[in-house]
Coordinates of C-alpha atoms and ligand atoms in Angstrom, one line a residue:
M1422 CA 128.4 159.6 128.5
E1423 CA 130.5 161.4 125.8
F1424 CA 131.1 160.1 122.3
N1425 CA 133.0 161.3 119.2
I1426 CA 131.1 160.8 116.0
A1427 CA 132.7 161.2 112.5
L1428 CA 130.2 162.5 110.0
L1429 CA 130.6 161.5 106.4
K1430 CA 127.8 163.4 104.6
G1431 CA 129.0 162.5 101.1
D1432 CA 127.0 163.5 98.0
G1433 CA 123.5 164.1 96.7
I1434 CA 121.0 164.0 99.5
G1435 CA 123.7 162.9 101.9
P1436 CA 124.2 166.3 103.6
E1437 CA 120.4 166.8 104.1
I1438 CA 119.7 163.4 105.7
V1439 CA 122.9 163.5 107.9
D1440 CA 121.9 166.9 109.2
S1441 CA 118.5 165.5 110.1
A1442 CA 120.0 162.6 111.9
V1443 CA 122.5 164.9 113.8
A1444 CA 119.6 167.0 115.0
V1445 CA 117.8 163.9 116.3
L1446 CA 121.0 162.6 118.0
E1447 CA 121.6 166.0 119.5
K1448 CA 118.2 166.2 121.0
T1449 CA 118.5 162.6 122.3
A1450 CA 121.8 163.6 123.9
V1451 CA 120.2 166.5 125.7
K1452 CA 117.2 164.5 126.8
F1453 CA 119.3 161.7 128.3
G1454 CA 122.3 163.7 129.5
H1455 CA 124.9 162.6 127.0
K1456 CA 127.4 164.6 124.9
F1457 CA 128.0 163.8 121.2
N1458 CA 130.8 165.6 119.4
F1459 CA 130.4 165.6 115.6
T1460 CA 133.4 166.1 113.2
P1461 CA 132.7 166.1 109.5
Y1462 CA 135.1 164.5 106.9
L1463 CA 135.0 164.3 103.1
I1464 CA 134.1 161.1 101.3
G1465 CA 132.9 160.3 97.7
G1466 CA 132.4 162.8 94.9
C1467 CA 132.8 165.9 97.1
A1468 CA 136.2 164.5 98.3
I1469 CA 137.2 163.9 94.7
D1470 CA 136.3 167.6 93.9
S1471 CA 138.3 169.0 96.7
T1472 CA 141.2 166.6 97.1
G1473 CA 141.3 164.5 93.9
L1474 CA 140.7 161.3 96.0
P1475 CA 137.3 159.7 96.9
L1476 CA 138.7 158.6 100.3
P1477 CA 141.4 161.0 101.6
Q1478 CA 143.7 159.6 104.3
E1479 CA 142.4 162.3 106.7
T1480 CA 139.0 160.8 106.5
V1481 CA 140.3 157.3 107.3
D1482 CA 142.3 158.7 110.2
G1483 CA 139.4 160.7 111.5
C1484 CA 137.1 157.7 111.4
L1485 CA 139.7 155.5 113.1
A1486 CA 140.0 158.1 115.9
S1487 CA 136.3 158.4 116.5
D1488 CA 133.9 156.2 118.5
S1489 CA 131.6 155.7 115.6
V1490 CA 130.8 156.9 112.0
L1491 CA 127.6 158.2 110.5
L1492 CA 127.5 158.2 106.7
G1493 CA 125.0 159.7 104.3
A1494 CA 125.5 158.5 100.7
V1495 CA 128.1 158.8 98.0
G1496 CA 128.2 159.1 94.2
G1497 CA 126.3 160.9 91.4
P1498 CA 126.3 161.3 87.6
K1499 CA 129.0 164.0 87.9
W1500 CA 131.6 161.3 88.8
D1501 CA 130.3 158.4 86.8
D1502 CA 133.1 158.7 84.2
Q1503 CA 135.8 158.3 86.8
P1504 CA 138.0 155.2 86.5
G1505 CA 137.0 152.3 88.7
D1506 CA 139.5 153.0 91.5
K1507 CA 138.6 156.7 91.6
R1508 CA 134.8 156.3 91.7
P1509 CA 133.0 157.6 94.8
E1510 CA 131.7 154.1 95.5
K1511 CA 135.3 152.9 95.9
A1512 CA 135.5 155.2 99.0
L1513 CA 132.7 153.3 100.6
L1514 CA 134.4 150.0 100.1
G1515 CA 137.7 151.5 101.2
I1516 CA 136.3 152.8 104.5
R1517 CA 134.4 149.6 105.2
S1518 CA 137.7 147.7 104.7
A1519 CA 139.9 150.2 106.6
L1520 CA 137.6 150.0 109.6
G1521 CA 137.4 146.2 109.4
L1522 CA 133.6 146.3 109.2
F1523 CA 132.9 142.8 108.0
T1524 CA 129.3 142.6 109.2
N1525 CA 126.4 144.6 107.7
L1526 CA 123.1 144.4 109.5
R1527 CA 120.2 145.5 107.4
P1528 CA 116.9 145.1 109.2
A1529 CA 113.8 145.0 107.0
T1530 CA 110.6 145.4 109.0
L1531 CA 107.2 146.4 107.8
Y1532 CA 105.7 149.3 109.8
P1533 CA 102.0 148.7 110.3
A1534 CA 101.4 152.4 109.4
L1535 CA 103.1 151.8 106.0
R1536 CA 101.4 148.6 105.0
A1537 CA 99.7 150.4 102.1
A1538 CA 103.1 151.4 100.7
S1539 CA 104.2 147.7 100.4
P1540 CA 103.7 146.4 96.9
L1541 CA 102.8 143.0 98.4
K1542 CA 99.2 141.9 98.9
D1543 CA 97.6 141.8 102.3
E1544 CA 97.4 138.1 102.4
I1545 CA 101.2 137.8 101.8
V1546 CA 102.1 140.4 104.3
G1547 CA 99.8 139.1 107.0
D1548 CA 100.5 140.9 110.3
G1549 CA 103.9 142.0 109.0
F1550 CA 107.5 140.7 108.8
D1551 CA 110.7 141.4 110.6
I1552 CA 113.8 140.2 108.7
M1553 CA 117.4 140.8 109.7
I1554 CA 119.8 140.6 106.7
V1555 CA 123.3 139.8 107.8
R1556 CA 125.5 140.7 104.8
E1557 CA 129.2 139.9 104.7
L1558 CA 130.8 143.3 103.9
T1559 CA 134.6 143.1 103.4
G1560 CA 135.1 140.0 101.2
G1561 CA 133.7 138.3 98.1
I1562 CA 133.6 139.7 94.6
Y1563 CA 133.7 143.3 95.8
F1564 CA 137.3 142.8 97.0
G1565 CA 138.5 139.9 94.9
D1566 CA 141.1 139.9 92.2
R1567 CA 139.9 141.8 89.1
G1568 CA 141.3 143.2 85.9
Y1569 CA 141.5 142.8 82.2
R1570 CA 143.0 140.0 80.2
E1571 CA 142.9 138.2 76.8
G1572 CA 140.1 135.6 76.7
N1573 CA 138.6 133.4 74.0
Y1574 CA 136.7 136.3 72.6
G1575 CA 139.5 138.8 72.8
R1576 CA 140.0 141.3 75.6
E1577 CA 137.8 140.7 78.6
A1578 CA 137.2 142.0 82.1
Y1579 CA 137.0 139.8 85.2
D1580 CA 136.1 139.9 88.9
T1581 CA 136.6 137.1 91.4
E1582 CA 134.5 135.8 94.2
A1583 CA 136.6 134.3 96.9
Y1584 CA 135.7 133.4 100.5
S1585 CA 137.9 131.8 103.2
V1586 CA 136.6 129.6 106.0
T1587 CA 137.6 132.3 108.5
E1588 CA 135.6 134.9 106.7
I1589 CA 132.5 132.7 106.4
E1590 CA 132.8 131.6 110.1
R1591 CA 133.0 135.1 111.5
I1592 CA 129.9 136.3 109.6
G1593 CA 128.1 133.1 110.3
R1594 CA 128.7 133.5 114.0
V1595 CA 127.2 137.0 113.9
A1596 CA 124.1 135.6 112.2
F1597 CA 123.6 132.7 114.7
D1598 CA 124.2 135.0 117.7
T1599 CA 121.7 137.5 116.2
A1600 CA 119.2 134.7 115.7
M1601 CA 119.6 133.6 119.3
K1602 CA 118.3 137.0 120.4
R1603 CA 115.4 136.9 117.9
N1604 CA 113.3 134.0 116.6
K1605 CA 116.1 131.5 116.4
R1606 CA 116.0 130.9 112.6
V1607 CA 118.9 131.4 110.2
T1608 CA 118.6 131.1 106.4
S1609 CA 122.0 131.1 104.6
I1610 CA 121.8 132.1 101.0
D1611 CA 124.2 131.0 98.4
K1612 CA 124.6 129.6 94.9
A1613 CA 126.1 126.3 95.9
N1614 CA 124.7 124.5 92.8
V1615 CA 127.1 126.5 90.7
L1616 CA 129.8 128.3 92.7
E1617 CA 132.7 126.7 94.5
S1618 CA 132.9 129.6 96.9
S1619 CA 129.3 129.0 97.7
R1620 CA 129.9 125.3 98.4
L1621 CA 132.6 126.2 100.9
W1622 CA 130.2 128.8 102.3
R1623 CA 127.5 126.2 102.8
K1624 CA 129.8 123.5 104.2
T1625 CA 131.1 126.0 106.8
M1626 CA 127.7 127.2 107.7
H1627 CA 126.5 123.6 108.3
A1628 CA 129.5 123.0 110.7
L1629 CA 128.6 126.2 112.5
A1630 CA 124.9 125.3 112.8
E1631 CA 126.0 122.2 114.8
E1632 CA 127.2 124.6 117.5
Y1633 CA 123.8 126.3 117.7
P1634 CA 121.3 123.4 118.2
E1635 CA 118.6 125.8 119.2
V1636 CA 118.7 127.6 115.9
E1637 CA 116.6 126.2 113.1
Y1638 CA 119.0 126.4 110.1
S1639 CA 118.3 126.2 106.4
D1640 CA 120.0 127.0 103.1
M1641 CA 118.5 128.5 100.1
F1642 CA 119.8 129.3 96.6
V1643 CA 119.9 133.0 95.9
D1644 CA 117.5 132.9 92.9
N1645 CA 114.9 131.0 95.0
A1646 CA 115.5 133.5 97.9
A1647 CA 114.8 136.5 95.6
M1648 CA 111.5 134.7 94.8
Q1649 CA 110.7 133.7 98.4
L1650 CA 111.1 137.3 99.6
V1651 CA 108.1 138.4 97.6
R1652 CA 106.2 135.1 97.9
N1653 CA 106.4 134.6 101.6
P1654 CA 108.7 137.1 103.5
R1655 CA 107.3 135.9 106.8
Q1656 CA 109.3 132.7 106.6
F1657 CA 112.5 134.6 107.2
D1658 CA 114.1 135.7 110.5
V1659 CA 117.8 136.1 110.0
I1660 CA 119.3 135.9 106.5
V1661 CA 123.0 135.5 106.2
T1662 CA 124.7 135.9 102.8
S1663 CA 127.7 137.1 100.9
N1664 CA 128.6 140.7 100.0
M1665 CA 127.0 140.8 96.6
F1666 CA 124.0 138.7 97.3
G1667 CA 123.3 140.8 100.4
D1668 CA 123.6 144.0 98.4
I1669 CA 120.9 142.8 96.0
L1670 CA 118.6 141.0 98.4
S1671 CA 118.6 144.0 100.8
D1672 CA 117.3 146.3 98.1
E1673 CA 114.6 143.8 97.4
A1674 CA 113.7 143.5 101.1
S1675 CA 113.6 147.2 101.5
Q1676 CA 111.1 147.6 98.7
I1677 CA 108.6 145.2 100.2
T1678 CA 108.7 147.3 103.4
G1679 CA 107.3 150.2 101.4
S1680 CA 110.2 152.4 100.6
I1681 CA 114.0 152.2 100.5
G1682 CA 113.9 155.5 102.3
M1683 CA 113.1 153.7 105.5
L1684 CA 115.9 151.2 105.9
A1685 CA 118.8 151.7 108.2
S1686 CA 122.0 149.7 108.4
A1687 CA 124.9 149.1 110.8
S1688 CA 128.3 148.0 109.7
L1689 CA 130.3 146.4 112.5
G1690 CA 133.6 144.8 113.0
A1691 CA 135.6 143.4 116.0
S1692 CA 135.6 146.7 118.0
S1693 CA 132.6 148.7 119.1
R1694 CA 133.2 151.3 116.4
G1695 CA 130.7 150.9 113.7
M1696 CA 129.6 152.8 110.6
Y1697 CA 125.9 153.6 110.3
E1698 CA 124.2 154.5 107.0
P1699 CA 120.9 154.3 105.2
I1700 CA 120.8 151.5 102.7
H1701 CA 119.6 153.9 99.9
G1702 CA 121.9 155.9 97.7
S1703 CA 122.6 159.6 97.1
A1704 CA 119.4 160.1 95.0
P1705 CA 121.0 162.9 92.8
D1706 CA 117.6 163.5 91.1
I1707 CA 116.2 165.0 94.3
A1708 CA 119.4 166.3 95.9
G1709 CA 119.2 169.8 97.4
Q1710 CA 115.4 170.0 97.0
N1711 CA 114.6 169.2 100.6
K1712 CA 112.4 166.2 99.5
A1713 CA 114.5 163.3 100.8
N1714 CA 113.1 160.9 103.5
P1715 CA 115.5 161.3 106.5
I1716 CA 114.1 158.3 108.4
A1717 CA 116.6 155.7 107.2
T1718 CA 119.4 157.9 108.4
I1719 CA 117.7 158.8 111.7
L1720 CA 117.1 155.1 112.4
S1721 CA 120.8 154.5 111.5
G1722 CA 121.6 157.0 114.2
A1723 CA 119.4 154.9 116.6
M1724 CA 121.3 151.8 115.6
M1725 CA 124.6 153.5 116.4
L1726 CA 123.3 154.3 119.9
R1727 CA 122.3 150.7 120.4
Y1728 CA 125.2 148.8 118.8
S1729 CA 128.2 151.1 119.3
F1730 CA 127.4 152.9 122.5
G1731 CA 125.1 150.5 124.4
L1732 CA 122.4 153.1 124.7
A1733 CA 119.4 150.9 124.2
K1734 CA 116.7 153.1 125.8
E1735 CA 117.9 156.1 123.9
A1736 CA 117.7 154.1 120.6
E1737 CA 114.2 153.0 121.5
A1738 CA 113.2 156.6 122.2
I1739 CA 114.2 157.6 118.6
E1740 CA 112.5 154.5 117.1
R1741 CA 109.3 155.3 119.1
A1742 CA 109.4 158.9 117.9
V1743 CA 109.5 157.7 114.2
D1744 CA 106.7 155.2 114.9
K1745 CA 104.5 158.0 116.4
V1746 CA 105.1 160.3 113.4
L1747 CA 104.2 157.6 111.0
N1748 CA 101.2 156.5 113.0
D1749 CA 100.0 160.1 113.0
G1750 CA 100.0 159.9 109.2
W1751 CA 103.0 162.1 108.3
R1752 CA 104.8 161.1 105.2
T1753 CA 107.6 162.3 102.9
A1754 CA 107.1 162.2 99.1
D1755 CA 108.4 158.6 98.7
L1756 CA 105.7 157.3 101.1
I1757 CA 102.9 159.4 99.9
G1758 CA 99.6 157.7 99.1
T1759 CA 99.8 155.9 102.5
G1760 CA 99.2 158.9 104.7
S1761 CA 97.1 162.0 104.8
G1762 CA 97.7 165.4 103.1
A1763 CA 100.6 166.8 101.2
P1764 CA 104.1 165.3 101.6
L1765 CA 106.5 166.7 104.2
T1766 CA 109.9 168.0 103.2
C1767 CA 113.0 166.5 104.7
T1768 CA 113.3 169.3 107.3
E1769 CA 109.5 169.1 108.2
M1770 CA 109.7 165.4 108.8
T1771 CA 112.8 166.0 110.9
E1772 CA 110.9 168.6 113.0
K1773 CA 108.0 166.2 113.5
I1774 CA 110.3 163.5 114.7
L1775 CA 112.1 166.0 117.0
G1776 CA 108.7 167.0 118.3
A1777 CA 107.8 163.4 119.1
L1778 CA 111.1 162.7 120.8
Ligands
IPM2441 C1 125.1 149.5 99.4 C2 125.5 150.2 98.1 C3 127.0 150.0 97.9 C4 127.2 148.5 97.9 C5 127.6 150.7 96.7 C6 127.2 152.1 96.6 C7 129.0 150.4 96.6 O1 124.7 149.6 97.0 O2 125.6 149.9 100.4 O3 124.2 148.7 99.3 O4 127.1 147.8 96.9 O5 127.7 148.0 99.0
MG2442 MG1 123.2 148.4 97.6

C-alpha cells in the first residue's frame, strides 16, 4: 500500500526524533512491501522564524492533503515572549482543530524492562498497568472564549470552559468503544462538584453508559484521580476526560511509566487521517545534542500504522522491536539507571531499533 505522510518536525528535539521515526517507518515499509511518501511542513517556532506565523496555511493544506501527519514538538524559550495567538503552541491547537482531531489517545503502559524507572513502589505497580487516556482535544477551556476585562479587582484575564452534549457524546463513544476492545472499564474524570460544564459532562456520560451495559462505568473527581494514579494505577483501564484535565493527567501517567520519553499519542477525528506525536515537548535544554529518547515518536509512528492505515502487524513489528531493545538493556539518558552501561544517543537508539526490526 502507498501512503502520504506530512511531517511536522517543529522545534527543539522535534527534528531529531521525527528523523528517527521516519527511519523506522521507512524500514517497516521495505520489510512489508509498502511505500510511504514523506513531505515536511513548517510548524511552531521555526515557522514563525521563516514566515512570521506559527501555523502557515501551506502547512494546514499539506496536512489536509495527506493520509496522516507525524509531529515532533513545538515551542522553546526563543518564542516565549510572543503574544498568545502567535505562540508556537497556538499552532498545535490550530492544526488539531483544522484537522477536526477531537480525540487524543494517550496510552500509558509500564514496560516490565523499565519498572526500575517508575517512581512507584513495587507493591503499587504489581505486575504492571495499562491505561488508555482518552482526552477530548478540540473543546473546553483551550478553545473557549477568552480575553481581558474589568473585574472587581481591576483589569483581569479570563478563559472559559464550555462543553456541548454533542462534544461530550462523541468523545464518550470513543472511550466506551475503546473499552469494549480492552478490559471493559471506563472512568470518566471531571470536577462535577464545582463546574457546571463537568455536571453536563457527567450527566451525558451516564446516559451513554446505559448504551454499554457490558462496560463497568465510574466517575471520579479530577483531584482524586490525580491521587489515585499514583496510589493504585492498576484500577484504571480507559480514562475519559476533558482537554485540560487530560493534558495534566497524561503527564502524570507518563511519569509513573518511567519516562515521558516513552509515551506516544494519536489524535483522531471522523476520518482515518490522524496526527501522531510524542506527548513530551520540545526539550530545548537538550535540543541538537543527540540525547533525546526517540521511542515515543517511533511508537507514535506505530500508532499511525495501526489507527490510520490499518496496518496492525506492521505496528506490532515496531512495538516488538522497541520491546526487544529495552529488554536487551539499551537505554537513552532519560532512562539510565534502569539498564546497563552508558546511555545511547538518539541515533544509536534508533539504530538498535532498526536492527531489531
Ligand atoms: C500536549 C501539550 C500541548 C497541550 C501544549 C504544548 C499546547 O502539553 O500535547 O500535551 O497542552 O495540549
Ligand atoms: Mg501536555
